[in-house]
GROMACS .gro file of C-alpha atoms in nm:
model
  490
    1MET     CA    1   9.328  14.453  11.377
    2ALA     CA    2   9.690  14.567  11.394
    3ARG     CA    3   9.943  14.331  11.241
    4ASP     CA    4  10.276  14.263  11.406
    5ARG     CA    5  10.403  14.028  11.134
    6THR     CA    6  10.326  13.906  10.782
    7PRO     CA    7  10.276  13.535  10.718
    8ARG     CA    8  10.461  13.358  10.439
    9ILE     CA    9  10.213  13.129  10.264
   10VAL     CA   10  10.243  12.846  10.013
   11ILE     CA   11   9.931  12.754   9.819
   12ILE     CA   12   9.947  12.413   9.649
   13GLY     CA   13   9.736  12.401   9.336
   14ALA     CA   14   9.604  12.660   9.090
   15GLY     CA   15   9.258  12.523   9.020
   16VAL     CA   16   8.928  12.665   9.144
   17SER     CA   17   9.021  12.632   9.512
   18GLY     CA   18   9.376  12.765   9.467
   19ILE     CA   19   9.259  13.069   9.274
   20ALA     CA   20   8.982  13.136   9.528
   21SER     CA   21   9.234  13.110   9.812
   22ALA     CA   22   9.490  13.340   9.652
   23ILE     CA   23   9.241  13.612   9.562
   24THR     CA   24   9.074  13.595   9.902
   25LEU     CA   25   9.414  13.633  10.069
   26ARG     CA   26   9.490  13.941   9.859
   27ARG     CA   27   9.149  14.091   9.931
   28ASN     CA   28   9.225  14.052  10.300
   29GLY     CA   29   9.567  14.213  10.275
   30PHE     CA   30   9.790  13.903  10.260
   31ASP     CA   31  10.028  13.927   9.967
   32ASP     CA   32  10.331  13.720  10.069
   33PHE     CA   33  10.229  13.395   9.903
   34VAL     CA   34  10.336  13.166   9.622
   35ILE     CA   35  10.112  12.930   9.424
   36LEU     CA   36  10.278  12.602   9.325
   37GLU     CA   37  10.109  12.432   9.029
   38LYS     CA   38  10.227  12.106   8.872
   39GLY     CA   39  10.062  12.180   8.537
   40PHE     CA   40  10.174  12.423   8.269
   41ASP     CA   41   9.872  12.649   8.324
   42VAL     CA   42   9.603  12.724   8.579
   43GLY     CA   43   9.263  12.558   8.589
   44GLY     CA   44   9.307  12.234   8.780
   45VAL     CA   45   9.060  11.977   8.650
   46TRP     CA   46   8.980  12.212   8.361
   47HIS     CA   47   9.346  12.220   8.264
   48TRP     CA   48   9.407  11.846   8.282
   49ASN     CA   49   9.081  11.742   8.116
   50ARG     CA   50   9.072  11.818   7.743
   51TYR     CA   51   8.874  11.530   7.600
   52PRO     CA   52   8.618  11.577   7.318
   53GLY     CA   53   8.277  11.681   7.446
   54LEU     CA   54   8.403  11.810   7.782
   55THR     CA   55   8.119  12.013   7.932
   56CYS     CA   56   8.039  12.135   8.283
   57ASP     CA   57   7.725  11.980   8.431
   58VAL     CA   58   7.656  12.291   8.643
   59PRO     CA   59   7.484  12.589   8.472
   60SER     CA   60   7.743  12.843   8.358
   61GLN     CA   61   7.597  13.139   8.544
   62LEU     CA   62   7.645  12.949   8.869
   63TYR     CA   63   7.985  12.802   8.787
   64GLN     CA   64   8.186  13.115   8.861
   65PHE     CA   65   8.335  13.312   9.146
   66GLY     CA   66   8.107  13.556   9.324
   67PHE     CA   67   8.382  13.820   9.303
   68ALA     CA   68   8.444  13.764   8.928
   69PRO     CA   69   8.114  13.739   8.739
   70LYS     CA   70   8.118  13.634   8.374
   71PRO     CA   71   7.793  13.732   8.201
   72ASP     CA   72   7.891  13.626   7.848
   73TRP     CA   73   7.917  13.247   7.864
   74SER     CA   74   7.876  13.087   7.523
   75HIS     CA   75   7.645  12.809   7.644
   76ILE     CA   76   7.399  12.743   7.926
   77PHE     CA   77   7.639  12.463   8.024
   78ALA     CA   78   7.989  12.585   7.943
   79PRO     CA   79   8.242  12.374   7.750
   80GLY     CA   80   8.562  12.288   7.934
   81PRO     CA   81   8.804  12.507   7.733
   82GLU     CA   82   8.591  12.814   7.803
   83ILE     CA   83   8.599  12.745   8.176
   84GLN     CA   84   8.977  12.707   8.168
   85ARG     CA   85   9.006  13.040   7.984
   86TYR     CA   86   8.782  13.203   8.244
   87LEU     CA   87   9.001  13.079   8.527
   88ALA     CA   88   9.314  13.199   8.347
   89GLU     CA   89   9.157  13.540   8.289
   90VAL     CA   90   9.060  13.567   8.657
   91ALA     CA   91   9.417  13.482   8.760
   92GLU     CA   92   9.544  13.754   8.526
   93ARG     CA   93   9.286  14.014   8.628
   94PHE     CA   94   9.358  13.973   9.000
   95GLY     CA   95   9.735  13.982   8.963
   96LEU     CA   96   9.814  13.621   9.047
   97ARG     CA   97  10.065  13.557   8.770
   98SER     CA   98  10.356  13.705   8.967
   99HIS     CA   99  10.277  13.465   9.252
  100LEU     CA  100  10.240  13.161   9.027
  101ARG     CA  101  10.504  12.893   8.975
  102LEU     CA  102  10.393  12.661   8.693
  103ASN     CA  103  10.543  12.318   8.626
  104SER     CA  104  10.623  12.305   8.997
  105GLU     CA  105  10.494  11.977   9.136
  106VAL     CA  106  10.517  11.957   9.513
  107VAL     CA  107  10.683  11.632   9.614
  108GLY     CA  108  10.725  11.698   9.984
  109ALA     CA  109  10.614  11.927  10.265
  110ARG     CA  110  10.752  11.897  10.618
  111PHE     CA  111  10.648  12.073  10.937
  112THR     CA  112  10.960  12.219  11.097
  113GLY     CA  113  10.821  12.290  11.442
  114SER     CA  114  10.722  12.648  11.369
  115GLY     CA  115  10.636  12.642  10.999
  116TRP     CA  116  10.676  12.441  10.680
  117ARG     CA  117  10.941  12.349  10.427
  118VAL     CA  118  10.792  12.273  10.085
  119ASP     CA  119  10.995  12.104   9.810
  120THR     CA  120  10.917  12.072   9.440
  121ALA     CA  121  11.022  11.814   9.183
  122ASP     CA  122  11.258  12.058   9.012
  123GLY     CA  123  11.464  12.097   9.331
  124ASP     CA  124  11.326  12.429   9.453
  125GLY     CA  125  11.235  12.475   9.818
  126TYR     CA  126  11.004  12.721   9.993
  127ASP     CA  127  10.983  12.816  10.361
  128ALA     CA  128  10.636  12.908  10.481
  129ASP     CA  129  10.451  12.989  10.800
  130PHE     CA  130  10.135  12.835  10.654
  131VAL     CA  131  10.051  12.586  10.381
  132ILE     CA  132   9.715  12.583  10.204
  133ALA     CA  133   9.651  12.256  10.020
  134ALA     CA  134   9.418  12.350   9.736
  135THR     CA  135   9.483  12.033   9.541
  136GLY     CA  136   9.121  11.939   9.473
  137VAL     CA  137   8.981  11.591   9.425
  138LEU     CA  138   8.984  11.524   9.051
  139HIS     CA  139   9.344  11.522   8.933
  140HIS     CA  140   9.484  11.167   8.982
  141PRO     CA  141   9.355  10.953   8.690
  142ALA     CA  142   9.228  10.609   8.782
  143TRP     CA  143   9.367  10.348   8.543
  144PRO     CA  144   9.200  10.005   8.561
  145GLU     CA  145   9.424   9.701   8.569
  146LEU     CA  146   9.325   9.494   8.267
  147PRO     CA  147   9.512   9.178   8.166
  148GLY     CA  148   9.685   9.214   7.832
  149LEU     CA  149   9.669   9.593   7.812
  150ASP     CA  150  10.044   9.618   7.761
  151GLU     CA  151  10.014   9.398   7.451
  152PHE     CA  152   9.750   9.612   7.280
  153THR     CA  153   9.884   9.739   6.947
  154GLY     CA  154   9.646  10.033   6.909
  155ASP     CA  155   9.633  10.367   7.091
  156VAL     CA  156   9.529  10.410   7.455
  157LEU     CA  157   9.402  10.737   7.603
  158HIS     CA  158   9.264  10.847   7.938
  159THR     CA  159   9.014  11.129   7.931
  160ALA     CA  160   9.216  11.313   8.197
  161ARG     CA  161   9.534  11.297   7.987
  162TRP     CA  162   9.395  11.345   7.637
  163ASP     CA  163   9.635  11.372   7.344
  164ASP     CA  164   9.493  11.570   7.051
  165ALA     CA  165   9.763  11.422   6.825
  166VAL     CA  166   9.590  11.083   6.840
  167PRO     CA  167   9.329  11.061   6.562
  168THR     CA  168   8.977  10.943   6.642
  169ALA     CA  169   8.780  10.982   6.319
  170GLY     CA  170   8.719  10.665   6.122
  171ARG     CA  171   8.850  10.439   6.397
  172ARG     CA  172   8.707  10.149   6.594
  173ILE     CA  173   8.686  10.299   6.942
  174ALA     CA  174   8.628  10.132   7.277
  175VAL     CA  175   8.515  10.361   7.559
  176ILE     CA  176   8.550  10.204   7.903
  177GLY     CA  177   8.371  10.364   8.193
  178THR     CA  178   8.054  10.558   8.249
  179GLY     CA  179   7.963  10.864   8.452
  180SER     CA  180   7.963  11.214   8.307
  181THR     CA  181   8.297  11.167   8.135
  182GLY     CA  182   8.201  10.844   7.962
  183VAL     CA  183   7.865  10.983   7.853
  184GLN     CA  184   8.021  11.301   7.714
  185VAL     CA  185   8.306  11.136   7.527
  186VAL     CA  186   8.076  10.871   7.373
  187SER     CA  187   7.843  11.144   7.249
  188ALA     CA  188   8.134  11.340   7.100
  189LEU     CA  189   8.323  11.053   6.934
  190GLN     CA  190   8.034  10.847   6.795
  191PRO     CA  191   7.942  11.062   6.492
  192ASN     CA  192   8.286  11.030   6.329
  193ALA     CA  193   8.387  10.686   6.451
  194ARG     CA  194   8.394  10.383   6.224
  195ARG     CA  195   8.263  10.186   6.519
  196LEU     CA  196   8.214  10.286   6.883
  197THR     CA  197   8.167  10.032   7.159
  198HIS     CA  198   8.079  10.154   7.507
  199PHE     CA  199   8.177   9.905   7.777
  200VAL     CA  200   7.958   9.968   8.081
  201ARG     CA  201   7.995   9.760   8.393
  202SER     CA  202   7.722   9.948   8.581
  203PRO     CA  203   7.484  10.180   8.392
  204GLN     CA  204   7.412  10.531   8.517
  205TRP     CA  205   7.089  10.722   8.538
  206VAL     CA  206   7.115  10.991   8.271
  207ILE     CA  207   6.881  11.287   8.311
  208TRP     CA  208   6.791  11.471   7.993
  209ALA     CA  209   6.930  11.826   7.981
  210PRO     CA  210   7.007  12.067   7.695
  211MET     CA  211   7.382  12.047   7.742
  212ARG     CA  212   7.459  12.199   7.401
  213LEU     CA  213   7.213  12.487   7.425
  214PRO     CA  214   7.386  12.819   7.343
  215GLN     CA  215   7.343  13.125   7.559
  216PRO     CA  216   7.225  13.400   7.323
  217ALA     CA  217   7.484  13.675   7.278
  218LEU     CA  218   7.210  13.928   7.353
  219VAL     CA  219   7.169  13.778   7.700
  220GLY     CA  220   7.541  13.812   7.770
  221ALA     CA  221   7.541  14.174   7.650
  222LEU     CA  222   7.240  14.257   7.865
  223LEU     CA  223   7.390  14.099   8.177
  224ASP     CA  224   7.718  14.278   8.112
  225ARG     CA  225   7.542  14.615   8.101
  226ALA     CA  226   7.318  14.536   8.398
  227PRO     CA  227   7.543  14.401   8.677
  228ARG     CA  228   7.255  14.408   8.926
  229LEU     CA  229   7.053  14.180   8.700
  230ASN     CA  230   7.355  13.956   8.658
  231ARG     CA  231   7.396  13.939   9.035
  232ALA     CA  232   7.026  13.861   9.075
  233LEU     CA  233   7.063  13.577   8.825
  234TYR     CA  234   7.358  13.442   9.024
  235GLN     CA  235   7.157  13.458   9.346
  236ALA     CA  236   6.869  13.280   9.176
  237GLY     CA  237   7.113  13.007   9.079
  238MET     CA  238   7.229  12.981   9.439
  239THR     CA  239   6.867  12.941   9.544
  240GLY     CA  240   6.831  12.662   9.291
  241ALA     CA  241   7.145  12.499   9.427
  242ARG     CA  242   6.994  12.516   9.776
  243LEU     CA  243   6.689  12.331   9.646
  244PHE     CA  244   6.914  12.064   9.494
  245THR     CA  245   7.096  12.029   9.828
  246ASP     CA  246   6.760  11.966   9.995
  247ILE     CA  247   6.677  11.703   9.732
  248VAL     CA  248   6.993  11.499   9.783
  249THR     CA  249   7.014  11.531  10.161
  250ARG     CA  250   6.650  11.480  10.266
  251PRO     CA  251   6.386  11.231  10.152
  252SER     CA  252   6.088  11.427  10.017
  253TRP     CA  253   5.845  11.459   9.729
  254ARG     CA  254   6.104  11.679   9.558
  255ARG     CA  255   6.355  11.395   9.554
  256ARG     CA  256   6.094  11.152   9.426
  257ALA     CA  257   5.997  11.396   9.150
  258VAL     CA  258   6.355  11.433   9.026
  259GLN     CA  259   6.406  11.058   9.043
  260GLU     CA  260   6.093  11.001   8.839
  261PHE     CA  261   6.220  11.248   8.578
  262ALA     CA  262   6.538  11.040   8.553
  263ARG     CA  263   6.330  10.728   8.488
  264LEU     CA  264   6.116  10.919   8.237
  265SER     CA  265   6.431  11.039   8.057
  266LEU     CA  266   6.528  10.676   8.001
  267ARG     CA  267   6.182  10.556   7.898
  268ALA     CA  268   6.123  10.844   7.657
  269GLN     CA  269   6.457  10.826   7.480
  270VAL     CA  270   6.522  10.451   7.470
  271ARG     CA  271   6.234  10.268   7.304
  272ASP     CA  272   6.412   9.936   7.246
  273PRO     CA  273   6.312   9.720   7.548
  274ARG     CA  274   6.637   9.520   7.549
  275LEU     CA  275   6.860   9.829   7.533
  276ARG     CA  276   6.648  10.002   7.795
  277GLU     CA  277   6.689   9.705   8.027
  278GLN     CA  278   7.067   9.714   7.978
  279LEU     CA  279   7.069  10.087   8.058
  280THR     CA  280   6.852  10.063   8.369
  281PRO     CA  281   7.059  10.088   8.692
  282ASP     CA  282   6.976   9.877   8.996
  283TYR     CA  283   6.992  10.171   9.236
  284GLN     CA  284   6.799  10.492   9.298
  285PRO     CA  285   6.855  10.795   9.073
  286LEU     CA  286   7.084  11.058   9.233
  287CYS     CA  287   7.265  10.796   9.444
  288LYS     CA  288   7.575  10.855   9.231
  289ARG     CA  289   7.678  11.196   9.099
  290GLN     CA  290   7.402  11.273   8.855
  291VAL     CA  291   7.479  11.253   8.483
  292LEU     CA  292   7.317  11.503   8.246
  293SER     CA  293   7.298  11.462   7.870
  294GLY     CA  294   7.073  11.530   7.578
  295SER     CA  295   7.270  11.322   7.329
  296TYR     CA  296   7.403  11.003   7.492
  297TYR     CA  297   7.102  10.778   7.434
  298ARG     CA  298   7.079  10.903   7.076
  299ALA     CA  299   7.446  10.816   7.022
  300LEU     CA  300   7.388  10.460   7.142
  301HIS     CA  301   7.103  10.420   6.894
  302ALA     CA  302   7.333  10.498   6.602
  303ARG     CA  303   7.416  10.215   6.360
  304ASN     CA  304   7.789  10.245   6.436
  305ALA     CA  305   7.745  10.222   6.816
  306GLU     CA  306   7.704   9.934   7.058
  307LEU     CA  307   7.657   9.900   7.432
  308VAL     CA  308   7.841   9.608   7.595
  309THR     CA  309   7.757   9.515   7.952
  310ALA     CA  310   7.949   9.186   7.970
  311GLY     CA  311   8.258   9.206   8.188
  312ILE     CA  312   8.598   9.261   8.028
  313GLU     CA  313   8.805   8.944   8.050
  314ALA     CA  314   9.123   9.068   7.882
  315VAL     CA  315   9.269   9.309   7.631
  316THR     CA  316   9.424   9.142   7.327
  317PRO     CA  317   9.669   9.288   7.074
  318THR     CA  318   9.378   9.380   6.848
  319GLY     CA  319   9.084   9.435   7.078
  320ILE     CA  320   8.893   9.338   7.390
  321ARG     CA  321   8.761   8.996   7.491
  322THR     CA  322   8.456   8.990   7.716
  323ALA     CA  323   8.328   8.728   7.958
  324ASP     CA  324   8.058   8.613   7.713
  325GLY     CA  325   8.330   8.490   7.477
  326ARG     CA  326   8.305   8.773   7.223
  327HIS     CA  327   8.609   8.949   7.082
  328HIS     CA  328   8.562   9.315   6.997
  329GLU     CA  329   8.808   9.442   6.736
  330VAL     CA  330   8.923   9.794   6.828
  331ASP     CA  331   9.222  10.013   6.748
  332LEU     CA  332   9.168  10.287   7.010
  333ILE     CA  333   9.084  10.238   7.377
  334VAL     CA  334   8.956  10.538   7.572
  335PHE     CA  335   8.948  10.509   7.950
  336ALA     CA  336   8.673  10.725   8.102
  337THR     CA  337   8.739  10.572   8.441
  338GLY     CA  338   8.762  10.887   8.648
  339PHE     CA  339   9.000  10.970   8.928
  340ARG     CA  340   9.138  10.853   9.257
  341ALA     CA  341   8.921  11.112   9.422
  342HIS     CA  342   9.034  11.056   9.781
  343ASN     CA  343   9.406  11.106   9.731
  344TYR     CA  344   9.375  11.484   9.773
  345MET     CA  345   9.732  11.618   9.812
  346ARG     CA  346   9.886  11.272   9.798
  347PRO     CA  347  10.119  11.122   9.673
  348MET     CA  348  10.332  11.412   9.796
  349ASN     CA  349  10.534  11.326  10.106
  350LEU     CA  350  10.344  11.534  10.362
  351THR     CA  351  10.492  11.511  10.712
  352GLY     CA  352  10.339  11.681  11.013
  353ARG     CA  353  10.417  11.715  11.382
  354ASP     CA  354  10.639  11.445  11.535
  355GLY     CA  355  10.707  11.296  11.192
  356ILE     CA  356  10.353  11.173  11.124
  357SER     CA  357  10.284  11.118  10.753
  358ILE     CA  358   9.955  11.196  10.583
  359ASP     CA  359   9.924  10.827  10.488
  360ASP     CA  360   9.946  10.733  10.856
  361ALA     CA  361   9.702  11.004  10.957
  362TRP     CA  362   9.458  10.887  10.691
  363ALA     CA  363   9.515  10.513  10.731
  364LYS     CA  364   9.138  10.465  10.775
  365GLY     CA  365   9.046  10.716  10.506
  366PRO     CA  366   9.075  11.093  10.459
  367ARG     CA  367   8.931  11.310  10.735
  368ALA     CA  368   8.945  11.675  10.832
  369TYR     CA  369   8.776  11.913  11.071
  370ARG     CA  370   8.512  12.109  10.880
  371MET     CA  371   8.690  12.022  10.556
  372THR     CA  372   8.987  12.243  10.648
  373ALA     CA  373   9.219  12.115  10.923
  374ILE     CA  374   9.390  11.784  11.002
  375PRO     CA  375   9.509  11.672  11.348
  376GLY     CA  376   9.887  11.644  11.359
  377PHE     CA  377   9.942  11.904  11.086
  378PRO     CA  378   9.976  12.251  11.244
  379ASN     CA  379   9.948  12.563  11.027
  380LEU     CA  380   9.814  12.358  10.736
  381PHE     CA  381   9.467  12.407  10.592
  382THR     CA  382   9.283  12.235  10.308
  383VAL     CA  383   9.039  12.398  10.066
  384LEU     CA  384   8.779  12.158   9.925
  385GLY     CA  385   8.936  11.890  10.139
  386PRO     CA  386   8.770  11.581  10.291
  387ASN     CA  387   8.390  11.599  10.317
  388SER     CA  388   8.366  11.898  10.085
  389PRO     CA  389   8.027  11.958   9.920
  390THR     CA  390   8.122  11.802   9.587
  391GLY     CA  391   7.769  11.676   9.529
  392SER     CA  392   7.555  11.960   9.660
  393ILE     CA  393   7.693  12.317   9.698
  394PRO     CA  394   7.866  12.514   9.419
  395LEU     CA  395   8.239  12.458   9.465
  396HIS     CA  396   8.344  12.813   9.380
  397HIS     CA  397   8.134  12.941   9.667
  398ALA     CA  398   8.254  12.671   9.906
  399ALA     CA  399   8.615  12.755   9.820
  400GLU     CA  400   8.557  13.126   9.881
  401VAL     CA  401   8.393  13.060  10.220
  402THR     CA  402   8.678  12.830  10.323
  403ALA     CA  403   8.942  13.080  10.213
  404ARG     CA  404   8.779  13.354  10.422
  405TYR     CA  405   8.786  13.121  10.721
  406ILE     CA  406   9.158  13.058  10.671
  407SER     CA  407   9.217  13.433  10.637
  408ALA     CA  408   9.062  13.479  10.980
  409TRP     CA  409   9.325  13.247  11.129
  410LEU     CA  410   9.598  13.436  10.944
  411GLU     CA  411   9.471  13.762  11.093
  412ARG     CA  412   9.509  13.619  11.443
  413TRP     CA  413   9.857  13.484  11.369
  414SER     CA  414   9.959  13.822  11.227
  415ALA     CA  415   9.843  13.988  11.548
  416GLY     CA  416  10.075  13.763  11.747
  417GLU     CA  417   9.805  13.557  11.917
  418PHE     CA  418   9.985  13.229  11.844
  419ASP     CA  419  10.268  13.076  11.643
  420THR     CA  420  10.108  12.745  11.552
  421VAL     CA  421   9.747  12.633  11.529
  422GLU     CA  422   9.643  12.267  11.517
  423VAL     CA  423   9.295  12.118  11.531
  424THR     CA  424   9.230  11.874  11.813
  425GLU     CA  425   9.156  11.508  11.761
  426ASP     CA  426   8.836  11.541  11.966
  427ALA     CA  427   8.701  11.822  11.750
  428THR     CA  428   8.780  11.630  11.432
  429ALA     CA  429   8.615  11.314  11.563
  430ARG     CA  430   8.311  11.514  11.673
  431PHE     CA  431   8.275  11.668  11.328
  432GLY     CA  432   8.313  11.324  11.169
  433ALA     CA  433   8.034  11.189  11.388
  434GLN     CA  434   7.806  11.479  11.294
  435VAL     CA  435   7.873  11.416  10.926
  436GLY     CA  436   7.815  11.042  10.963
  437GLU     CA  437   7.479  11.093  11.134
  438ALA     CA  438   7.366  11.354  10.880
  439LEU     CA  439   7.461  11.127  10.588
  440GLU     CA  440   7.211  10.860  10.692
  441PRO     CA  441   6.904  11.004  10.511
  442THR     CA  442   7.094  11.131  10.206
  443VAL     CA  443   7.038  10.983   9.863
  444TRP     CA  444   7.409  10.895   9.844
  445ASN     CA  445   7.346  10.639  10.119
  446THR     CA  446   7.068  10.446   9.945
  447GLY     CA  447   7.266  10.146   9.821
  448CYS     CA  448   7.493  10.224   9.530
  449ASN     CA  449   7.868  10.200   9.491
  450SER     CA  450   8.006  10.537   9.384
  451TRP     CA  451   8.332  10.730   9.385
  452TYR     CA  452   8.193  10.921   9.682
  453PHE     CA  453   8.288  10.624   9.904
  454THR     CA  454   8.639  10.610  10.051
  455GLU     CA  455   8.840  10.290  10.085
  456GLY     CA  456   8.720  10.273  10.444
  457GLY     CA  457   8.354  10.277  10.339
  458ALA     CA  458   8.271  10.636  10.441
  459ILE     CA  459   8.088  10.880  10.214
  460ASP     CA  460   8.325  11.167  10.145
  461LEU     CA  461   8.066  11.444  10.106
  462LEU     CA  462   7.911  11.724  10.309
  463PRO     CA  463   7.551  11.642  10.405
  464PHE     CA  464   7.464  11.997  10.513
  465ASP     CA  465   7.310  12.293  10.334
  466ARG     CA  466   7.491  12.611  10.236
  467ARG     CA  467   7.387  12.810  10.543
  468THR     CA  468   7.514  12.537  10.774
  469MET     CA  469   7.845  12.526  10.591
  470GLU     CA  470   7.877  12.904  10.607
  471SER     CA  471   7.799  12.896  10.979
  472MET     CA  472   8.063  12.628  11.040
  473LEU     CA  473   8.324  12.843  10.868
  474ALA     CA  474   8.204  13.185  10.979
  475ALA     CA  475   8.480  13.231  11.239
  476PRO     CA  476   8.751  13.021  11.404
  477ASP     CA  477   8.655  12.845  11.726
  478GLU     CA  478   8.974  12.830  11.929
  479ASN     CA  479   8.819  12.575  12.166
  480ASP     CA  480   8.864  12.319  11.887
  481PHE     CA  481   9.233  12.397  11.838
  482HIS     CA  482   9.568  12.388  12.012
  483LEU     CA  483   9.724  12.735  11.995
  484ARG     CA  484  10.091  12.748  12.086
  485GLY     CA  485  10.353  13.019  12.112
  486SER     CA  486  10.337  13.398  12.134
  487ALA     CA  487  10.041  13.505  12.346
  488ALA     CA  488   9.854  13.177  12.297
  489ARG     CA  489   9.679  13.007  12.583
  490GLY     CA  490   9.742  12.636  12.621
   0.00000   0.00000   0.00000
């Protein structure tokens, strides 16, 4: 298709989705873009998270871009620093460094009527025809409000803002929060702690998995020399991911089998009846994002470890007081309390058509058409936005598919078919209804309270399989959009 003009593009975020977007744009001939990243390096969640024990819970050979295979992972489940290095190497290899502006937090983005004005905290401003919000979901730490925390005389850390200068060995450590982060940091800190107390309000199902199993160097060398075999392994992983999608979205014997393995993992590893009872959740396995570990239950059995399920009443200058009247002396508190997952690009001041703010548009919770477009915000697209497949489909692949979809819109703009493109309210509502109906039989809707739920009570996930997602984003459907200007109709 002939191009009459070249779009100026601002990509917000240099994590998995930002890197996927930038490289996909370049592969489709779009090179006039800048990537604004608030951190001092690329990687997104893998840049911000540096806590001890950080490990990906997706097999390494699947946790990579299809266009940038990495055969030589060190472990079957890669440690966080290695993933961050991989993302940095991909950015370097595909020439993104010249487009990258680090330490550039976006504080505001305003639709001007024909394009966007994007402002950063350091006072710089960027004019763009399109904005791609690749801000992800796991970058705003969630800090619990605990009475007395300001009076605590020890050290306080959040797993998403870890400080390596704070010592952990030989200390009395309190870990607050569960989920993958809590399980991993407990396992990592317990061996060298004087005392480790894990405060768990609601226990998680923890499926046994060999999270520390190395990938033999010979395997990496073989896959490096045999790219077809490496590609076949990647495709096999995608097939496995499709099976997992079926398990979480449809009731079947497969789901029951995985759930029984979760129960077996608890029974086999925790022999103490009282501790097992404390660690048994009151909801179905897989209802929350599944936690994998081969070391957590062993860590809790150690003589220097304790599980506390009583509610936290207050933090004192020297420890934590629980509702059962006990006072737990600690000198380091670690919050493994996750993120405000539904903020997306907020708290930046995002203003769309007719002055509408993103907070107003999302007053009842975040929503987007096919994860990518928001009514009232022309020429703005999200990658891994609302209802993305965080709990089912590999995110690298989802980001690549979404970026190709956005590139198709850029092709049409470049050809002069329109000046602005904005999804309709009807199309967005129709997609929301389809998602809501499809979520009914999913395991996420079986009665637990998880971070998948928005403030409005909706489950912020994609309940469809990979082929359905790919079909949704195969090509733009102009019937679902308002196209204005140039040769646009309507």
